Coordinates of C-alpha atoms in Angstrom, one line a residue:
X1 CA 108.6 77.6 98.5
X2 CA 111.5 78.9 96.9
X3 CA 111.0 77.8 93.6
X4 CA 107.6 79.6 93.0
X5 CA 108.7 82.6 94.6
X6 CA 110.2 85.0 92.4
X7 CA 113.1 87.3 93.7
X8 CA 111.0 90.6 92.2
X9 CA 107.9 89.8 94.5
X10 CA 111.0 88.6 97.4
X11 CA 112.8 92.2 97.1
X12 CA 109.4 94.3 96.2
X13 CA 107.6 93.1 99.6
X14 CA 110.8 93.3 101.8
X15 CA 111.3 97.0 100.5
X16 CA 108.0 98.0 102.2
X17 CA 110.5 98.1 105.5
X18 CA 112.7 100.3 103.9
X19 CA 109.8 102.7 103.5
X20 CA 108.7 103.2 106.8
X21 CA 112.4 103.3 108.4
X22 CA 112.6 106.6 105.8
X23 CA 109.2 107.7 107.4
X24 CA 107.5 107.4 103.8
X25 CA 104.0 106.1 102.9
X26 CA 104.1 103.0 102.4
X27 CA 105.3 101.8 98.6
X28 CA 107.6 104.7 98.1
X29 CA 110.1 102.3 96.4
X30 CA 107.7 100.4 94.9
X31 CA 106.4 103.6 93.4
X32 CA 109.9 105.0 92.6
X33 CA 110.8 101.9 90.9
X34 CA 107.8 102.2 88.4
X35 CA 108.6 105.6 87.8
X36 CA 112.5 105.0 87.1
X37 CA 111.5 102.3 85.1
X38 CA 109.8 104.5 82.9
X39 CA 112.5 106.7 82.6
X40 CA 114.7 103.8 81.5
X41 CA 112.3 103.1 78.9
X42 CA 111.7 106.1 77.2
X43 CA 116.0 106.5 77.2
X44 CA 116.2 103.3 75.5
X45 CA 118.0 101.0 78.0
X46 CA 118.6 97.6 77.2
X47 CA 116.7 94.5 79.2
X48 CA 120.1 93.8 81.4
X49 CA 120.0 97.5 82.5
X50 CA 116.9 97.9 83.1
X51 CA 117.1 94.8 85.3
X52 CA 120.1 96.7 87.8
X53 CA 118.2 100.0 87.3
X54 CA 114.8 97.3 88.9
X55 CA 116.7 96.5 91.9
X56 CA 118.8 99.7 92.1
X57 CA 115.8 101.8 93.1
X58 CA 113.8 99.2 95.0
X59 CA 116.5 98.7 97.3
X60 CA 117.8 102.5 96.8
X61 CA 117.0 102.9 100.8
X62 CA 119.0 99.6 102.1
X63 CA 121.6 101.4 104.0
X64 CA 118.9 104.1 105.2
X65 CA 119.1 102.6 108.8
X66 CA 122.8 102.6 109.6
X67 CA 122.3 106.4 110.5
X68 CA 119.1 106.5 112.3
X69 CA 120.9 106.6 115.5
X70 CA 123.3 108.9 114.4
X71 CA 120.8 111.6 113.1
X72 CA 118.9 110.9 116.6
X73 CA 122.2 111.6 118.5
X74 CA 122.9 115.0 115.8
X75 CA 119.6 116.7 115.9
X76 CA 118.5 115.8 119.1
X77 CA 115.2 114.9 117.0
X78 CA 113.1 111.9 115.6
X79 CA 115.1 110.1 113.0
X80 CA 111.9 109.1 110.9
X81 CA 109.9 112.4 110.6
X82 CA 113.8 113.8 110.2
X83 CA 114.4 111.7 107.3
X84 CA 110.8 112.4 105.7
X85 CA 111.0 116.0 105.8
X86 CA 114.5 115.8 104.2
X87 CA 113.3 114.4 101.2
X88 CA 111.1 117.6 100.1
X89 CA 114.2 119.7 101.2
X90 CA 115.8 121.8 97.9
X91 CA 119.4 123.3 97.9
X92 CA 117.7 127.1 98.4
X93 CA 119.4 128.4 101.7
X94 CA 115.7 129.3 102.6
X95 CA 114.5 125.8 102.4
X96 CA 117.7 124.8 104.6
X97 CA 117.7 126.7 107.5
X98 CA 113.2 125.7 107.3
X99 CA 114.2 122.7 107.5
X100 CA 117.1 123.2 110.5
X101 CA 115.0 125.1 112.2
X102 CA 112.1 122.6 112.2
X103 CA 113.9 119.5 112.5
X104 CA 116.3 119.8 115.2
X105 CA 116.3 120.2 118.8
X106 CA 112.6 118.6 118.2
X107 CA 113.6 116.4 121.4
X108 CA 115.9 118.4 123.7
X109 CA 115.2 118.4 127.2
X110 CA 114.4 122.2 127.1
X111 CA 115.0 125.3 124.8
X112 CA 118.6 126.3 126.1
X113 CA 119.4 122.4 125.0
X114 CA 117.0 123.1 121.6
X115 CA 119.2 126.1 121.0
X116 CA 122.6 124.9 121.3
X117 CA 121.6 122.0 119.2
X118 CA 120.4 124.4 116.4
X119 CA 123.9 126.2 116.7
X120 CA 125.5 123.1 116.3
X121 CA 123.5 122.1 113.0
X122 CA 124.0 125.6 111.7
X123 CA 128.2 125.3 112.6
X124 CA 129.0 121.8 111.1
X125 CA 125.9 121.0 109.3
X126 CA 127.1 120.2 105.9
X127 CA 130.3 117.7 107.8
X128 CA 127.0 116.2 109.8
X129 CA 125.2 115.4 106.5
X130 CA 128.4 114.5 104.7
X131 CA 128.6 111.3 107.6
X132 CA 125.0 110.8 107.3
X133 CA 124.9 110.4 104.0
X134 CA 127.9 108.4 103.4
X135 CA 127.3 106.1 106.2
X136 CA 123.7 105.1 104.5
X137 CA 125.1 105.1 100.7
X138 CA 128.0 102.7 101.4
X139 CA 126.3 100.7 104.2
X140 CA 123.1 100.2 101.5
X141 CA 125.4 99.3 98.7
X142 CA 128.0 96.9 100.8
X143 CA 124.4 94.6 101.8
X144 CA 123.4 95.1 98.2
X145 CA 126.8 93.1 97.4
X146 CA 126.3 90.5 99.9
X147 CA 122.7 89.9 98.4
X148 CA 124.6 89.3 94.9
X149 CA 123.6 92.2 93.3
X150 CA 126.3 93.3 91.1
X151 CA 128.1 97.1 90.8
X152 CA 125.6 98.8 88.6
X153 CA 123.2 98.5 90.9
X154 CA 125.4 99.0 94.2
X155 CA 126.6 102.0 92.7
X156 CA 123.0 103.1 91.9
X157 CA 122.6 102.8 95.9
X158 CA 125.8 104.2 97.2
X159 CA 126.1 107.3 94.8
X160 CA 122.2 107.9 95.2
X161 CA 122.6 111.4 96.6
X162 CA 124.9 113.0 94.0
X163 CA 123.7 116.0 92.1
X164 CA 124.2 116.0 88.0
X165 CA 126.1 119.7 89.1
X166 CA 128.4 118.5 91.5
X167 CA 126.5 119.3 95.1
X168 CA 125.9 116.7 96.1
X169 CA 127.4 113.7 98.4
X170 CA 129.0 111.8 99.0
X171 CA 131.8 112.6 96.9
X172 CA 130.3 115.9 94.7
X173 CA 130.2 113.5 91.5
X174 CA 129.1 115.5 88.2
X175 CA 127.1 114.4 85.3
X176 CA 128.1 111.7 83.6
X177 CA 130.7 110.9 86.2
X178 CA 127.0 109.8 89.0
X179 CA 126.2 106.6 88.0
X180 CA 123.1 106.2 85.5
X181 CA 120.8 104.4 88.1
X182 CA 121.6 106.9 91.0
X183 CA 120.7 109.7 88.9
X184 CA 117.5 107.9 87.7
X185 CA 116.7 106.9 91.2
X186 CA 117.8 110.5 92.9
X187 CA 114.9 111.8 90.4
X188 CA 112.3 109.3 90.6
X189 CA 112.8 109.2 94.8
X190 CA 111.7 113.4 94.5
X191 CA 109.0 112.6 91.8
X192 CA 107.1 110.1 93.9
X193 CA 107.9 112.1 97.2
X194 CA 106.3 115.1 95.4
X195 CA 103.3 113.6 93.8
X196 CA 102.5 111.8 96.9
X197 CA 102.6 114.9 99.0
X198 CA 101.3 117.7 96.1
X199 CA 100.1 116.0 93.4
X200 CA 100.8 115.3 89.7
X201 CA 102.0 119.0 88.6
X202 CA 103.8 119.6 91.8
X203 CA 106.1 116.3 90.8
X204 CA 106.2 117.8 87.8
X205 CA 107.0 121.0 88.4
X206 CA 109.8 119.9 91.1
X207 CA 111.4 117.5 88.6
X208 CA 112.1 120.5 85.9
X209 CA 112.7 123.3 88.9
X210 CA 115.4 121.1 89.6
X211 CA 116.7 120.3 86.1
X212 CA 120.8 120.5 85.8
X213 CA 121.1 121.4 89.3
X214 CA 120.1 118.1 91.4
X215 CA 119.1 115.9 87.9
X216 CA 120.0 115.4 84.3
X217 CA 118.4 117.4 82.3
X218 CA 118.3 114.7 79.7
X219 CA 116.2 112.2 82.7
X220 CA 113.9 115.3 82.9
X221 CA 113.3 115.4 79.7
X222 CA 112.8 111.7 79.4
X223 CA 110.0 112.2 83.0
X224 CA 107.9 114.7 81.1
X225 CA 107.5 112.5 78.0
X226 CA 106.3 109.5 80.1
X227 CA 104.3 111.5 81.9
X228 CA 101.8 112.8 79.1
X229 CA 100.8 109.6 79.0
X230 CA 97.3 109.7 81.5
X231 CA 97.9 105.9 82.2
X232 CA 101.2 106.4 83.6
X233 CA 100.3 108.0 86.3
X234 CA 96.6 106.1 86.6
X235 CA 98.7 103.3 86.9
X236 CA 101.0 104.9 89.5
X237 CA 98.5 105.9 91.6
X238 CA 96.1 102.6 91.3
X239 CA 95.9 99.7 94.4
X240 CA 97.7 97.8 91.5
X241 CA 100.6 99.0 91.6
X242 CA 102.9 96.6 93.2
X243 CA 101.5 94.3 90.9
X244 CA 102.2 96.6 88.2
X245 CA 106.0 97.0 89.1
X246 CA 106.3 93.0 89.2
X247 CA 105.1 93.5 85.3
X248 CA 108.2 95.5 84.5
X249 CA 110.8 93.2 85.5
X250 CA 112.7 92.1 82.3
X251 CA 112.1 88.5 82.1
X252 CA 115.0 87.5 80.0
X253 CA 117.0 88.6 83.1
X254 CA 115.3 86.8 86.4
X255 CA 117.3 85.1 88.9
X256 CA 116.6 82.0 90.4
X257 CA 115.0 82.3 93.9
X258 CA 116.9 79.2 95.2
X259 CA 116.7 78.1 99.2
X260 CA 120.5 79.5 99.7
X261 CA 119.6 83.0 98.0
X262 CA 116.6 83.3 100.8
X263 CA 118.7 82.9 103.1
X264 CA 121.1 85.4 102.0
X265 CA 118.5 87.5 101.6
X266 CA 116.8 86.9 105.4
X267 CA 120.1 87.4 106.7
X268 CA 120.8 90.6 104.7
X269 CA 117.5 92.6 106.2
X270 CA 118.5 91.3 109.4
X271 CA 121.4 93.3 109.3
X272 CA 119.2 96.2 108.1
X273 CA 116.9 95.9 111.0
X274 CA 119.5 95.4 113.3
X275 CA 121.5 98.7 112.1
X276 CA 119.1 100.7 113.1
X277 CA 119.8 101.2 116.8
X278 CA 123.8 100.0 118.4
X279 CA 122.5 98.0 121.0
X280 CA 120.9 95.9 118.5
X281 CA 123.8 95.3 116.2
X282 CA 124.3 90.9 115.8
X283 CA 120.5 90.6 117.8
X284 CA 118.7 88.8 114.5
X285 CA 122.0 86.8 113.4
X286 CA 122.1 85.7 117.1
X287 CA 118.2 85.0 117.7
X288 CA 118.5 83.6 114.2
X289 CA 121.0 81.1 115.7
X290 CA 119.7 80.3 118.7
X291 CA 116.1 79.6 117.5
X292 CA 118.0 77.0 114.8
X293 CA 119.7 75.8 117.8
X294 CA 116.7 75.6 119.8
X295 CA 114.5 73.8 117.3
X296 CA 117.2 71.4 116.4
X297 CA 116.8 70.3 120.5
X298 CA 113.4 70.0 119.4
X299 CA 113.4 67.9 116.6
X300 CA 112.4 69.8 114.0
X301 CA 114.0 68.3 110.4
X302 CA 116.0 70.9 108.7
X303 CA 114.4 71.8 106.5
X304 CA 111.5 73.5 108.7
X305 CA 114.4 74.4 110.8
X306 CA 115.7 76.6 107.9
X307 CA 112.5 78.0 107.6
X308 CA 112.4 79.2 110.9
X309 CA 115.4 80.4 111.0
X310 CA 114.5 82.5 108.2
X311 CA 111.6 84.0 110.6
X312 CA 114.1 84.5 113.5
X313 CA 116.4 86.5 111.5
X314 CA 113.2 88.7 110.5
X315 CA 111.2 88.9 113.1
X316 CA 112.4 92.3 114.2
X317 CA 112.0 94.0 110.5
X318 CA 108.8 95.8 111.9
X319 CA 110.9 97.4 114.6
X320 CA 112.4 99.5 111.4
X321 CA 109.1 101.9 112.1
X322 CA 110.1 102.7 115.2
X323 CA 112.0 105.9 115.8
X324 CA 115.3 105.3 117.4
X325 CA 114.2 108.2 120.2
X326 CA 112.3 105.3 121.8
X327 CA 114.5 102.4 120.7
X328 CA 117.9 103.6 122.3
X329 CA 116.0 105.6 125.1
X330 CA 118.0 104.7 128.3
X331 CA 115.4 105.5 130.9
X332 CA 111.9 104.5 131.2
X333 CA 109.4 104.5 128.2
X334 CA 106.1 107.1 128.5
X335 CA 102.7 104.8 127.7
X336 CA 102.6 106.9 124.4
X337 CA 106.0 105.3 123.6
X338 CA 105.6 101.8 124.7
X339 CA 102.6 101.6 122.6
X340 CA 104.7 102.5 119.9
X341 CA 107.5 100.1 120.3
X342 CA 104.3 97.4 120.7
X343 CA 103.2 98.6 116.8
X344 CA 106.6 96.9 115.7
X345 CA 105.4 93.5 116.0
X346 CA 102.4 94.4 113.7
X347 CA 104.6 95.7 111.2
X348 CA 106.4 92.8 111.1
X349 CA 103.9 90.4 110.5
X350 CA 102.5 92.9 107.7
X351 CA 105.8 93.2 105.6
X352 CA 106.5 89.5 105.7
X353 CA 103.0 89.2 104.9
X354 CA 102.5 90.7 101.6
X355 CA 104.6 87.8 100.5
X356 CA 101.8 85.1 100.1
X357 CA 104.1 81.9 100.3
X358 CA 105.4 83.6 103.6
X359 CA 101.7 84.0 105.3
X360 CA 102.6 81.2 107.8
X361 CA 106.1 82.4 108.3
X362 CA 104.5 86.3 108.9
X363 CA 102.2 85.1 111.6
X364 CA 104.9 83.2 113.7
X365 CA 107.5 86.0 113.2
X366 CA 104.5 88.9 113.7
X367 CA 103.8 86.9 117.2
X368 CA 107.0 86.9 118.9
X369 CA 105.7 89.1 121.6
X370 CA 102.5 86.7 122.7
X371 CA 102.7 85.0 126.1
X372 CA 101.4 81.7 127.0
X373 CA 99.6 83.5 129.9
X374 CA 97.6 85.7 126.8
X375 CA 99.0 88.9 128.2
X376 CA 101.4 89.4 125.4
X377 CA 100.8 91.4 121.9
X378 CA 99.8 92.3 119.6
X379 CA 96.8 90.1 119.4
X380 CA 97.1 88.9 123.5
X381 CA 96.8 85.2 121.9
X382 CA 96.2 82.8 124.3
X383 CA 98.8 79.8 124.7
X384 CA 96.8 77.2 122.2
X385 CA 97.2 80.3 120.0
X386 CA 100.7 79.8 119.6
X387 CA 102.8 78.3 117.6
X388 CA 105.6 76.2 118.5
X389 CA 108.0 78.2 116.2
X390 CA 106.8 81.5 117.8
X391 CA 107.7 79.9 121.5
X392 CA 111.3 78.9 119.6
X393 CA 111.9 82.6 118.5
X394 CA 110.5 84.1 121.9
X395 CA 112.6 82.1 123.4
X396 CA 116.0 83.4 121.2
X397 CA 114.9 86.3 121.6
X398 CA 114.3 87.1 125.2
X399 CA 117.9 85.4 126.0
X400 CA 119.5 87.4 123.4
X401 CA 117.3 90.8 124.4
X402 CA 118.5 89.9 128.6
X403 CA 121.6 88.5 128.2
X404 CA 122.9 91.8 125.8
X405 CA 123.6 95.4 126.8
X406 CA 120.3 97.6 126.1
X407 CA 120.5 101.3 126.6
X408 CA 118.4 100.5 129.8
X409 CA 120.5 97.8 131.1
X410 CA 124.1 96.6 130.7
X411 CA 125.2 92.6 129.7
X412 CA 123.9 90.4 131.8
X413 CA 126.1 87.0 132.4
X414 CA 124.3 84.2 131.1
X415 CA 123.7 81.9 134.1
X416 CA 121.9 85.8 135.7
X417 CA 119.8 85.5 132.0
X418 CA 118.9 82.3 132.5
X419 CA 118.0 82.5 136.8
X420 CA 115.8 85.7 135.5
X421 CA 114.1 83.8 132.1
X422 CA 113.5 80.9 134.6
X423 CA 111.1 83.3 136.3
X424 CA 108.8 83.6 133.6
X425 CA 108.2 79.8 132.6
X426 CA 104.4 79.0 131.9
X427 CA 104.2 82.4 131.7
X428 CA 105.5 84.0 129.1
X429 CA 108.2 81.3 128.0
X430 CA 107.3 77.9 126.6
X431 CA 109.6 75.2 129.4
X432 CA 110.5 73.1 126.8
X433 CA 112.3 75.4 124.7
X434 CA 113.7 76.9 127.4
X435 CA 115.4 73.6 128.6
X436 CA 116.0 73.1 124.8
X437 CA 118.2 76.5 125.1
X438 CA 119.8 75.5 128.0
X439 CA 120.8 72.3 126.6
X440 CA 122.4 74.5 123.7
X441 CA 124.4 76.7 125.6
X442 CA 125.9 73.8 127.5
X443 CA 126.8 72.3 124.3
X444 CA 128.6 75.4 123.2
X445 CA 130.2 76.4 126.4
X446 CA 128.4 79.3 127.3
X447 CA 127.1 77.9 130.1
X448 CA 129.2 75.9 132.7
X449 CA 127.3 73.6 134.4
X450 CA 128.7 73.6 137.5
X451 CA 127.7 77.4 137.9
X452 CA 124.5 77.0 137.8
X453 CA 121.8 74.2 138.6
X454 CA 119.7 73.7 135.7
X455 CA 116.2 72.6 135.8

């Protein structure tokens, strides 16, 4: 598999997740990268920098969920619509308090709560978005690293907010001192955000407003002359696009997609997904490991064990679309938001799956949720339906998701996971991977046996 996928179509599919945890249409980095890239052109940049400006914007967003919870906690307010709005947000006082006004307290139990929260914002709110956005910036370009992308384009992810006249964050960089690729990506981030939401001349007319305040002048200037060009922006706008973007990878540069680089790269969205709320934090790495574990029990051969492995550690990336008011909610969900949470396994399966070598891998991650009694979601597949990787990572997963502290419950011992899993056998848990599991946590001591009779 590895060796006809390319790490492009590997890094442009995966960054579909990063767009929906930022609450943007979907192939906003896609989009941006195109746009960037054009700017790159027109300055001139030689093939090896316009590979790290390539990943640099597609992966601009990859520390974007390490403060979901945190803006949440801040705002008292709905960390995606939050994080959406932002991005149309000038430096004009006016457009600033709009924005306070309209983003926070969005969620407070009542308006004497709403108030006080506004307060708040209006107090501290530039220390508030200093942590936000240095939290996101460093987390994003730390995973960059681990993904072995070098410091051009970490740097284009960690200094993504600074302004070309020094306002921005996190460390009120000016010109020439921001990084090339964040100041290219700051610009083509508003351009797309603006052309998706206004149109052509609104992008436009954003990108120059903001000229030698939030950009370079000289990328402005290099925007407008790419963008006389009518195909440009047919392109931009065209089903294609994606496509399109693959096209403008410099060839001379690619990196070979090998088996350990997947990996890297499954384990390295994990942590993404898993930033995103702290009572997730190690849940992929560990259902990654058990489901290895567990299929190993099984029989499976390596490789195919690596393989599922790979869906383990991904088969919560949909969840990134879920607003962390609902994921780190400590009481009872409404209807309205279980049905939400229930969208994440969708999303899953739709990410992984615009990777055509990973269509298999999409459906058995996407189907995590299903029960062998067809009362599960999000297709209610009955138990012939399923897959016996799916039953592997449902199994991981429920241990991990009982066994763990979740906002509505605190750690549960493992022998009190495994009496409560045992419930559900037939049902909504395959018995053979469950006694599979078992046999694993007796082999690493996390289970004694004389604690607890296992059947």
């Amino acid at each position: 598999m590895a060796a006809t996928l390319k790490l492009s179509q590997l890094i442009s599919s995966l960054s579909y997740a990063l767009d929906i945890t930022e609450g943007q249409p979907e192939g906003h980095c896609v989009r941006s990268c195109w746009i960037g890239m054009h700017i790159g052109r027109t300055l001139g940049l030689a093939p090896q920098e316009l590979w790290d400006l390539y990943y640099a914007i597609l992966l601009k967003d990859l520390g974007c969920s390490s403060n979901a919870a945190r803006i949440c906690e801040l705002y008292l307010t709905d960390d995606r619509s939050f994080k959406q709005d932002f991005k149309q947000v000038g430096a004009s006082l006016p457009q600033m308090l709009g924005f306070v006004f309209s983003n926070t307290g969005t969620h407070a139990a009542g308006w004497r709560e709403r108030a006080a929260s506004i307060v708040n914002v209006l107090r501290r709110g530039k220390e508030m978005a200093d942590e936000l956005i240095n939290t996101r910036c460093h987390r994003g370009a730390d995973i960059a690293r681990q993904l072995r992308f070098n410091e051009n384009v970490a740097n284009g992810i960690q200094y993504l907010d600074e302004h070309w006249d020094g306002s921005g964050r996190p460390l009120g960089l000016q010109r020439d001192a921001i990084p090339l690729n964040a100041r290219i990506a700051l610009l083509a981030q508003v351009i797309d955000v603006f052309h998706v939401t206004h149109g052509r001349h609104a992008a436009l007319d954003e990108a120059v407003r903001r000229g030698g305040g939030w950009f370079d002048p000289e990328l402005v200037a290099a925007f407008r002359g790419a963008g006389r060009d009518t195909a440009f922006w047919q392109r931009l706008e065209s089903d294609d696009i994606e496509r399109a973007v693959l096209e403008l990878e410099p060839a001379q540069c690619t990196v070979p997609l090998d088996d350990d680089y997947m990996d890297e790269i499954a384990e390295g969205f994990g942590q993404v997904v898993d930033s995103k709320s702290p009572f997730t934090a190690g849940h992929s790495q560990r259902v990654g490991h058990y489901a290895d574990r567990i299929g190993e029990e099984l029989g499976l051969n390596p490789q195919r064990r690596r393989w599922l492995k790979r869906g383990a550690l991904l088969h919560d990336v949909g969840k990134l679309g879920v607003s962390n008011t609902i994921l780190d909610k400590p009481g009872k969900l409404t209807p309205e938001e279980w049905e939400a949470v229930k969208l994440h396994a969708g999303h899953t399966e739709t990410i992984l799956g615009r990777i055509e070598s990973f269509a298999e891998l999409a459906k058995v991650a996407g189907a995590h949720h299903e029960r062998l009694d067809g009362k599960g979601y999000p297709r209610g597949l009955a138990a012939s339906e399923i897959a016996l990787e799916t039953r592997v990572i449902t199994t991981a997963d429920i241990f991990d998701a009982i066994h763990a502290a979740r906002p509505y419950h605190p750690e549960n011992p493992v022998p009190e996971t495994l009496a409560i899993m045992r419930e559900n056998l037939g049902s909504a848990l395959d018995p053979a991977c469950f006694e599979a599991l078992e046999a694993v946590l007796r082999e690493e001591d996390a289970l004694e046996s004389d604690v607890i009779c296992l059947t």
